[in-house]
N, CA and C of each residue as an Amber inpcrd file, in Angstrom:
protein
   483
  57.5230000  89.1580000 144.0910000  58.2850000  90.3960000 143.9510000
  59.1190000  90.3700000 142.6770000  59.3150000  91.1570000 142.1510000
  60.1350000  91.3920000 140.7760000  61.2680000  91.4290000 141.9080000
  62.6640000  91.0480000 140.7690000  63.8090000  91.3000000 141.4550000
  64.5240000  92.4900000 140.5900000  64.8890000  93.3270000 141.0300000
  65.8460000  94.3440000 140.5480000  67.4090000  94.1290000 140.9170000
  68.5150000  94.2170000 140.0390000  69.0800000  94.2750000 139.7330000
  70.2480000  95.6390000 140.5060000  71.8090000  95.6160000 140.5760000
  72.1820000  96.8290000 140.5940000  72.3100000  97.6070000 139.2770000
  72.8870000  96.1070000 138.1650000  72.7510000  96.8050000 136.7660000
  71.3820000  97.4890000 136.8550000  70.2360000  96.8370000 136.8980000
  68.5760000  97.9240000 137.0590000  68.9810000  99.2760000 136.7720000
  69.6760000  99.2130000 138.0020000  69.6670000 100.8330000 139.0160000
  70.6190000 101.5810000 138.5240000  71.2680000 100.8550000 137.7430000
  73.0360000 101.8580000 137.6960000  71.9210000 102.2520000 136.0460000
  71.4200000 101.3460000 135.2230000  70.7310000 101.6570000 133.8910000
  69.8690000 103.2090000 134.1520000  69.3800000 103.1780000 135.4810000
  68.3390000 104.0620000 135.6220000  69.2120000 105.4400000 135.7780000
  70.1250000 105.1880000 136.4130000  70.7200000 106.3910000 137.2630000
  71.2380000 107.2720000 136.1930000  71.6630000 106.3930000 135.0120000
  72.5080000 106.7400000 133.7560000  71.2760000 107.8540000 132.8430000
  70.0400000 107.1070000 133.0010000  69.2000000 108.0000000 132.0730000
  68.9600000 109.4270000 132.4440000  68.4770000 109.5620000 133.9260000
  68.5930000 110.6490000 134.5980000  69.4650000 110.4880000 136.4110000
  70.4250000 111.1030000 136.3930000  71.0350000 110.9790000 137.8290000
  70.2830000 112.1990000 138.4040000  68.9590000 112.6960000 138.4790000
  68.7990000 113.8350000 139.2710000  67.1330000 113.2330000 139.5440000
  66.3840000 111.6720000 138.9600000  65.4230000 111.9090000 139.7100000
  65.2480000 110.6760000 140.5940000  64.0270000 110.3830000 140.9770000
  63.7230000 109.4950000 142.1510000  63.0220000 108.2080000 141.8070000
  63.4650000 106.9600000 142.0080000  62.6990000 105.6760000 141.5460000
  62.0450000 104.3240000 142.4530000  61.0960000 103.9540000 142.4880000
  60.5450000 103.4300000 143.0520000  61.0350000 102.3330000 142.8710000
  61.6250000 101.1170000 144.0800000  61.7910000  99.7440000 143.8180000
  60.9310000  98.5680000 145.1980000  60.9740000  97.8390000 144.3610000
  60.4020000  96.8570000 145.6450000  61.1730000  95.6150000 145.8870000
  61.8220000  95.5350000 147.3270000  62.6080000  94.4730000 146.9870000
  62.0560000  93.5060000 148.6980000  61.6120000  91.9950000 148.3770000
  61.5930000  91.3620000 149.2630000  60.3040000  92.0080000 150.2120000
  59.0310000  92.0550000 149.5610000  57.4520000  92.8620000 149.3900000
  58.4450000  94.5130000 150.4030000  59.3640000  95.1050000 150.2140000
  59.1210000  96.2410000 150.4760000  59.0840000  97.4230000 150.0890000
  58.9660000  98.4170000 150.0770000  58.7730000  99.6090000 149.2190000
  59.3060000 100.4740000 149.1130000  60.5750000 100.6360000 148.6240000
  61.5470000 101.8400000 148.7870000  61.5430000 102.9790000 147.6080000
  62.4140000 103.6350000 147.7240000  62.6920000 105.2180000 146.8370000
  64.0340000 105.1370000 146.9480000  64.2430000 105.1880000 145.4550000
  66.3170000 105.5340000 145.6110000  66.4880000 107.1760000 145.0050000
  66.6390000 108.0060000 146.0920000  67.4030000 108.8260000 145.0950000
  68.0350000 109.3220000 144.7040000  68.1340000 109.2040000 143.3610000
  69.8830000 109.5050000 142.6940000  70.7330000 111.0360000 142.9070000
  69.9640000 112.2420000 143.5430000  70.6810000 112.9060000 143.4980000
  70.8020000 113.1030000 144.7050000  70.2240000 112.8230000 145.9780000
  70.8650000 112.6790000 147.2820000  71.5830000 111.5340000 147.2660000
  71.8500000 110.7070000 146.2500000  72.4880000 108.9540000 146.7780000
  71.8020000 108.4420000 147.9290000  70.3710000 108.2820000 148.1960000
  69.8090000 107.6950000 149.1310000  68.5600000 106.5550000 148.8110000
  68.2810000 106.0230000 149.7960000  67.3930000 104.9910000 149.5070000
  66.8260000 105.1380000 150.8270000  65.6040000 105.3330000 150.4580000
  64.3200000 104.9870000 151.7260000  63.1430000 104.2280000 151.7950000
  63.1160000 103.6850000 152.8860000  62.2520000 102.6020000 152.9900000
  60.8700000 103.7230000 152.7860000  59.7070000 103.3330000 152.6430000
  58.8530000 103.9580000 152.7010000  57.3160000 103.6610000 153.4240000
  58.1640000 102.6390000 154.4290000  56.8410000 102.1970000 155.3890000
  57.3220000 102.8250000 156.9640000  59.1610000 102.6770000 156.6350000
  59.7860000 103.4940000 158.5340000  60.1010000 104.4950000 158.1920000
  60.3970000 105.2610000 156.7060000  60.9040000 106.2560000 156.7640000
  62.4600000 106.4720000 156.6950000  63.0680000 105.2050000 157.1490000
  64.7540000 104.5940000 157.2460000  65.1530000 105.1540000 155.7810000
  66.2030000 106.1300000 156.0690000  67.0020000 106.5100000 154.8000000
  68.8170000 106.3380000 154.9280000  69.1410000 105.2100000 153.7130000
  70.3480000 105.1290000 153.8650000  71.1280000 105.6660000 152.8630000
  71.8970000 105.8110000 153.1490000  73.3520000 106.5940000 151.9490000
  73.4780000 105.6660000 150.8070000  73.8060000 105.6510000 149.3050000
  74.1160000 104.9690000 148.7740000  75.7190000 105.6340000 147.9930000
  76.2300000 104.3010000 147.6990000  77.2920000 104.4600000 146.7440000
  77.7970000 103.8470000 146.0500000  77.7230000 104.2160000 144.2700000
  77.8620000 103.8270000 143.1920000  79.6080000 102.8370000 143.1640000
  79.8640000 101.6620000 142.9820000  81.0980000 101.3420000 142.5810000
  81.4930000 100.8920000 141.4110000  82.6070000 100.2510000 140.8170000
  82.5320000  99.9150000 139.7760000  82.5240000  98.3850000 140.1290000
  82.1570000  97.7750000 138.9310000  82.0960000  96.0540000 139.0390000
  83.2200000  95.4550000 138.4900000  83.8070000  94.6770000 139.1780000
  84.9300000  94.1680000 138.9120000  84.8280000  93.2950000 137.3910000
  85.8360000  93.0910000 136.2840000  84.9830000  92.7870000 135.3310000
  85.7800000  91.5750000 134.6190000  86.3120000  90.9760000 135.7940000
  87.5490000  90.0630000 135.9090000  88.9580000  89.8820000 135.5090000
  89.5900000  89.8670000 134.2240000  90.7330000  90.0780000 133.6250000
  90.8850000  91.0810000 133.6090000  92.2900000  91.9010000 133.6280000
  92.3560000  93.2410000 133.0750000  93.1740000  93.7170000 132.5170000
  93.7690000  92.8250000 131.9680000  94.9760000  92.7890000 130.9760000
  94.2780000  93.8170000 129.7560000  93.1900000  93.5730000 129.2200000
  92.5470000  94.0640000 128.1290000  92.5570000  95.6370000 128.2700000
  92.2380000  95.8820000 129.6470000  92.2130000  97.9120000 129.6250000
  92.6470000  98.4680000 129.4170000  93.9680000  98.0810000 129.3030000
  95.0200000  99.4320000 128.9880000  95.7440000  99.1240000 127.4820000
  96.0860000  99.7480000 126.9270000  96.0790000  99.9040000 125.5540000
  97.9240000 100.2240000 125.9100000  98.7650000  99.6880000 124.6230000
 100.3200000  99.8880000 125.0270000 100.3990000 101.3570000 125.0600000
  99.5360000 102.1270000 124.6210000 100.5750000 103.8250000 124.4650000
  99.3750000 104.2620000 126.0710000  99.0980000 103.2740000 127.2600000
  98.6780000 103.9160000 127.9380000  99.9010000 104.4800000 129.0160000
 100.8360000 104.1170000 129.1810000 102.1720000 104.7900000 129.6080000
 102.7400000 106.0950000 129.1470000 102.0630000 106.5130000 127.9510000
 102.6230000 107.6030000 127.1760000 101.2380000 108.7820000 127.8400000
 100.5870000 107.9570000 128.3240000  99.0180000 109.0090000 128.0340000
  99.1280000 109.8840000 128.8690000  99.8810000 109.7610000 129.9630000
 100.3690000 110.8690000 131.3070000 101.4620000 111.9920000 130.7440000
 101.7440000 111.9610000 129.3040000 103.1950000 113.0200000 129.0700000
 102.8290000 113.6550000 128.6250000 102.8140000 115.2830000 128.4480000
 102.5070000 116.0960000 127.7190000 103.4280000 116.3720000 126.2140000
 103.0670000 117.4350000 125.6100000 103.7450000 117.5320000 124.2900000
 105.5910000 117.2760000 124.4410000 106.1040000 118.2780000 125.5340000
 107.2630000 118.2170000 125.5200000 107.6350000 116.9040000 126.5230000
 107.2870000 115.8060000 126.4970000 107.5210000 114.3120000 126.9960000
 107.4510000 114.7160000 128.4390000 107.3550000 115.6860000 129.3870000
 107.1790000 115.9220000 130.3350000 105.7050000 115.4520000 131.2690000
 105.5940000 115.0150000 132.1700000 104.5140000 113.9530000 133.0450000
 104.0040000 115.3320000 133.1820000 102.1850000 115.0500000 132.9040000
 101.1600000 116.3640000 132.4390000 100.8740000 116.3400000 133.8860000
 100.6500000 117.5340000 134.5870000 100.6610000 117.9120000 135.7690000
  98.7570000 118.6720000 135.6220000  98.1130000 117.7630000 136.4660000
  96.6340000 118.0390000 136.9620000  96.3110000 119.1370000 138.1040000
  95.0950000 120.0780000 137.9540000  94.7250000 120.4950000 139.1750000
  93.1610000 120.2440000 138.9270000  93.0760000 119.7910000 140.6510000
  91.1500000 119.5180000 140.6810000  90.6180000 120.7350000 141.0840000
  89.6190000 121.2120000 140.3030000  88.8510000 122.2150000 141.0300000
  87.5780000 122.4970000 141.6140000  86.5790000 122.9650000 142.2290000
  85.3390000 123.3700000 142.2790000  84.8300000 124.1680000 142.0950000
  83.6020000 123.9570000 141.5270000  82.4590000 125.5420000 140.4950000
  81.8930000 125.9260000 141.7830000  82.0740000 127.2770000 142.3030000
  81.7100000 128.4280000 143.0170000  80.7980000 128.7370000 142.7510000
  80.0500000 129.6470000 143.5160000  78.7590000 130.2240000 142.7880000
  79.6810000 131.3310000 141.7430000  78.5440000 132.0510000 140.9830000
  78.3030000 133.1960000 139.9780000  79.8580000 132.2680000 138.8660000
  79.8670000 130.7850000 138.7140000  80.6890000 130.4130000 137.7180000
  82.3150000 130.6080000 137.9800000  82.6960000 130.7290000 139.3720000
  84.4300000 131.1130000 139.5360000  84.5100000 129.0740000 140.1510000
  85.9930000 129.0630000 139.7560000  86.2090000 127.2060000 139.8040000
  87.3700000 127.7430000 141.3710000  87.5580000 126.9520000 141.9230000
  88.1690000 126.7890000 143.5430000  89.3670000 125.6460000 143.0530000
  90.4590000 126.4630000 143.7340000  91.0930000 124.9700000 143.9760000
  90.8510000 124.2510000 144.9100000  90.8990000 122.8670000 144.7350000
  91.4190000 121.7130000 146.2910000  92.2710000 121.9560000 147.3130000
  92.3380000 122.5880000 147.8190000  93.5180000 122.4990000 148.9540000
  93.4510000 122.3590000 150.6290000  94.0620000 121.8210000 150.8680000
  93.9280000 121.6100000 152.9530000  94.1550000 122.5920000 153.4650000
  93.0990000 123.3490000 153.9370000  92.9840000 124.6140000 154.6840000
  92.9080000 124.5000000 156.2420000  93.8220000 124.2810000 156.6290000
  93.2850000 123.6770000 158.8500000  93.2990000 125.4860000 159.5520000
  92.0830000 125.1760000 160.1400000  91.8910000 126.3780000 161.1230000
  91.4580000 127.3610000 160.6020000  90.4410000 127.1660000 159.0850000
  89.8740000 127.4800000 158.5700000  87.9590000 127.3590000 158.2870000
  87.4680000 128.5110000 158.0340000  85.8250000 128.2420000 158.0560000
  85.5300000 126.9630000 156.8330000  86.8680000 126.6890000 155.9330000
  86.5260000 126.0970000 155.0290000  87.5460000 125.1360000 155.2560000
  88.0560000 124.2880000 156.1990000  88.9290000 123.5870000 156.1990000
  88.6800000 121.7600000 155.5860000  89.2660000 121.9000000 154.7940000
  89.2220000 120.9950000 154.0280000  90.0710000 119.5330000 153.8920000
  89.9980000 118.0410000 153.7070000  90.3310000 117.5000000 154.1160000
  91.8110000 116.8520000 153.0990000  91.3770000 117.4860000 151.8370000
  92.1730000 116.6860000 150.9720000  92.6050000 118.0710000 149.7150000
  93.5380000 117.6090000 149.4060000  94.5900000 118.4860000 148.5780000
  94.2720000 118.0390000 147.1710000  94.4430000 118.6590000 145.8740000
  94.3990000 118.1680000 144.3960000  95.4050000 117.4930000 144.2610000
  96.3470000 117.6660000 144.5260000  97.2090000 116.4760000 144.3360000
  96.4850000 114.9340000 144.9050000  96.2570000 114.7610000 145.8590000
  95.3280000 113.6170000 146.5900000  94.3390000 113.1490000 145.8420000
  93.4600000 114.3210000 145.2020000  92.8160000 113.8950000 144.2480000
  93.1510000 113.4230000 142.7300000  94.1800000 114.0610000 142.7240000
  94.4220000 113.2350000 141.1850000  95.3100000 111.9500000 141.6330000
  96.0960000 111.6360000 142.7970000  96.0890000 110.5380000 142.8120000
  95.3070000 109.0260000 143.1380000  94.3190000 109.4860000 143.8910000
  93.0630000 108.8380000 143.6730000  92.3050000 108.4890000 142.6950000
  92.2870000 109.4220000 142.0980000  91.6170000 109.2980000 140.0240000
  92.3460000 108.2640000 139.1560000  94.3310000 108.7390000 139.2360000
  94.9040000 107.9340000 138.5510000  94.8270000 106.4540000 138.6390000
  94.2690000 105.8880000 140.2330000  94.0030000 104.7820000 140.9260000
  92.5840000 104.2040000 140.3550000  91.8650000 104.7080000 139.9600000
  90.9490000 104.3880000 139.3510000  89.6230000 106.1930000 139.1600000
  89.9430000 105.6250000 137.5320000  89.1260000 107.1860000 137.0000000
  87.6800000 107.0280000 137.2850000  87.1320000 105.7930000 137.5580000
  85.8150000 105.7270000 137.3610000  85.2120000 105.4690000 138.9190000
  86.4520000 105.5550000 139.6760000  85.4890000 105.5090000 140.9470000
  85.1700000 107.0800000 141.9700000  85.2160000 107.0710000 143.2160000
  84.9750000 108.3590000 143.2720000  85.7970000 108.1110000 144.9570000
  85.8010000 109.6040000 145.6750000  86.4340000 109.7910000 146.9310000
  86.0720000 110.7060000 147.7010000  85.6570000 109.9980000 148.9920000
  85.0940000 110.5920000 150.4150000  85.9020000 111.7450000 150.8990000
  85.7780000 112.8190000 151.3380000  86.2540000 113.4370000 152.2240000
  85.7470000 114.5390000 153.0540000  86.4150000 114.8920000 154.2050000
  85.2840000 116.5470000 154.7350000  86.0010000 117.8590000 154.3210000
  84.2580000 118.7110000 154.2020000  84.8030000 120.2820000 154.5070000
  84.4890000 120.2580000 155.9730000  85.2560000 120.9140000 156.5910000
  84.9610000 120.9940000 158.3570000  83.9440000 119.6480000 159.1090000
  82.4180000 119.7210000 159.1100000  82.5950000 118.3390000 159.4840000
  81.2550000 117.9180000 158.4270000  81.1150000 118.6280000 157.3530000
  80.6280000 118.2160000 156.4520000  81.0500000 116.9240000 155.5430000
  80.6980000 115.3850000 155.2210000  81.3360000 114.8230000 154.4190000
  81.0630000 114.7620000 153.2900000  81.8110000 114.7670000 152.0630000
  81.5000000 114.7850000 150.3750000  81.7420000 113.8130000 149.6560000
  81.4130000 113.8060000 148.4450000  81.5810000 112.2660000 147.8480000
  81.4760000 113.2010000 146.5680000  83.2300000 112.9690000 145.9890000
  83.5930000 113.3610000 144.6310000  83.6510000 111.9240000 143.6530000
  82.5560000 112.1870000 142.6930000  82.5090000 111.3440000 141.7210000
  83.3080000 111.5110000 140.6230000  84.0480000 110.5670000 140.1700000
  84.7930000 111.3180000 139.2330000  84.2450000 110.9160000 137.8770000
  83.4980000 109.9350000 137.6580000  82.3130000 109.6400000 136.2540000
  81.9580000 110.6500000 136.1040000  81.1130000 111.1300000 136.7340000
  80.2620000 112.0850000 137.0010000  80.4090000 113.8820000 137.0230000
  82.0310000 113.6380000 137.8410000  82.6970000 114.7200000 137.8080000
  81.7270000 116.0190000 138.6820000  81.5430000 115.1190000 139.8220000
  79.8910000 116.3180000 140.7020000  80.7490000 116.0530000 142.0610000
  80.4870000 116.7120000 142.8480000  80.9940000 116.3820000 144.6650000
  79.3060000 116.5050000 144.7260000  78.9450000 115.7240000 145.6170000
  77.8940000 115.6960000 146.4100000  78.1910000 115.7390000 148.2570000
  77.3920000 116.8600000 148.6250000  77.4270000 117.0520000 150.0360000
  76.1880000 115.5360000 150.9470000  76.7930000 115.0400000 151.3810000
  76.3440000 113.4590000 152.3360000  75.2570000 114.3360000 152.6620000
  75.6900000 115.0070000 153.4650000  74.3930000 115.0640000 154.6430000
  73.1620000 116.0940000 153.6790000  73.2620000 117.1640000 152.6760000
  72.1970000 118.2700000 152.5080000  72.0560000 117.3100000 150.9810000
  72.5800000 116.6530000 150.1330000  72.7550000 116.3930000 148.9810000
  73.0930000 117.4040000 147.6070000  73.4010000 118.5330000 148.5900000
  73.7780000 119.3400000 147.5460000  75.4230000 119.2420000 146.2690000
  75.1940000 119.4120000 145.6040000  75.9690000 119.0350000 144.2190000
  76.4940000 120.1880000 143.7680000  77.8720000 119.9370000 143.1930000
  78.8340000 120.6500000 142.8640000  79.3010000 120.5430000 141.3740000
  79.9060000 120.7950000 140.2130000  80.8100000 120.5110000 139.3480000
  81.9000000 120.4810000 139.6780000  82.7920000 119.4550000 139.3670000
  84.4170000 120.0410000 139.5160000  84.8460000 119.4540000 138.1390000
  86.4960000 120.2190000 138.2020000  87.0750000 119.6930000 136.5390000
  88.5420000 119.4690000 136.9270000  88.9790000 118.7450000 136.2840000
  90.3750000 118.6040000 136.1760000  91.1830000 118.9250000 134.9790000
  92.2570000 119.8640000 135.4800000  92.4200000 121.2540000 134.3480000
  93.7710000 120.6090000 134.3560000  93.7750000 120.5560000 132.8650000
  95.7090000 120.3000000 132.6930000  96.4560000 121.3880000 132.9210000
  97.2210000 121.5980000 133.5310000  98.3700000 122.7160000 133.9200000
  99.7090000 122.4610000 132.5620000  99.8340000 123.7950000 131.8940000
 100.4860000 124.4030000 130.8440000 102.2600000 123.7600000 132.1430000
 103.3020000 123.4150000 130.9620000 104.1950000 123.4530000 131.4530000
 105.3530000 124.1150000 131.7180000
């Protein structure tokens, strides 16, 4: 058996994240695909969820650069205030917000989300619409719906002070 790699897969995903790749690992025969985040066996049919993380890359003294303390202030030294949004159909963007007792009730607020981001920009965060669950990438900057794999844009819009 060839051995594949996650680097492999993360290389592949990078060229195109929207198609489907064949791997064989340990004589078996799977399909990953990148825009449902799934992987299926292809002898049971077994399809599991996947999810991208980052690799720990040991020291990390090196990442942050000294004016990265400054990088949160806007012009007038004031801490730059984020909102997350989502692309609607016909091109209108949504805010984030916790809607309970709603057809669209939602699990997490933009604030939640940008503090999750600030925690790390390159990873991403689970949450539900009603009992739908999503997976906002923030590399990527896409929500993907778990269960249909349907895909979203979102952006994070600096708010004027």
């Amino acid at each position: 058996d060839n051995t594949i790699s996650s680097a492999d897969i993360e290389s592949e995903y990078q060229l195109d994240r929207r198609r489907t790749i064949p791997i064989t690992l340990n004589h078996t025969s799977y399909e990953i695909c990148f825009r449902r985040m799934m992987q299926i066996n292809m002898v049971t049919g077994t399809k599991r969820h996947l999810k991208r993380r980052p690799k720990f890359q040991g020291k990390m003294k090196a990442r942050f650069s000294l004016s990265e303390p400054m990088s949160h202030l806007n012009l007038h030294g004031q801490h730059q205030q984020y909102r997350w949004q989502f692309s609607g159909n016909h091109g209108s963007w949504y805010n984030y917000k916790r809607r309970s007792g709603t057809g669209t009730e939602c699990s997490v607020t933009s604030e939640e989300i940008e503090s999750e981001y600030l925690q790390n920009p390159s990873g991403s965060l689970t949450f539900y619409v009603n009992n739908d669950q999503f997976e906002l990438d923030f590399l990527a900057m896409m929500q993907t719906n778990l269960s249909t794999g349907a895909t979203r844009s979102v952006q994070r819009l600096a708010l004027l002070p």
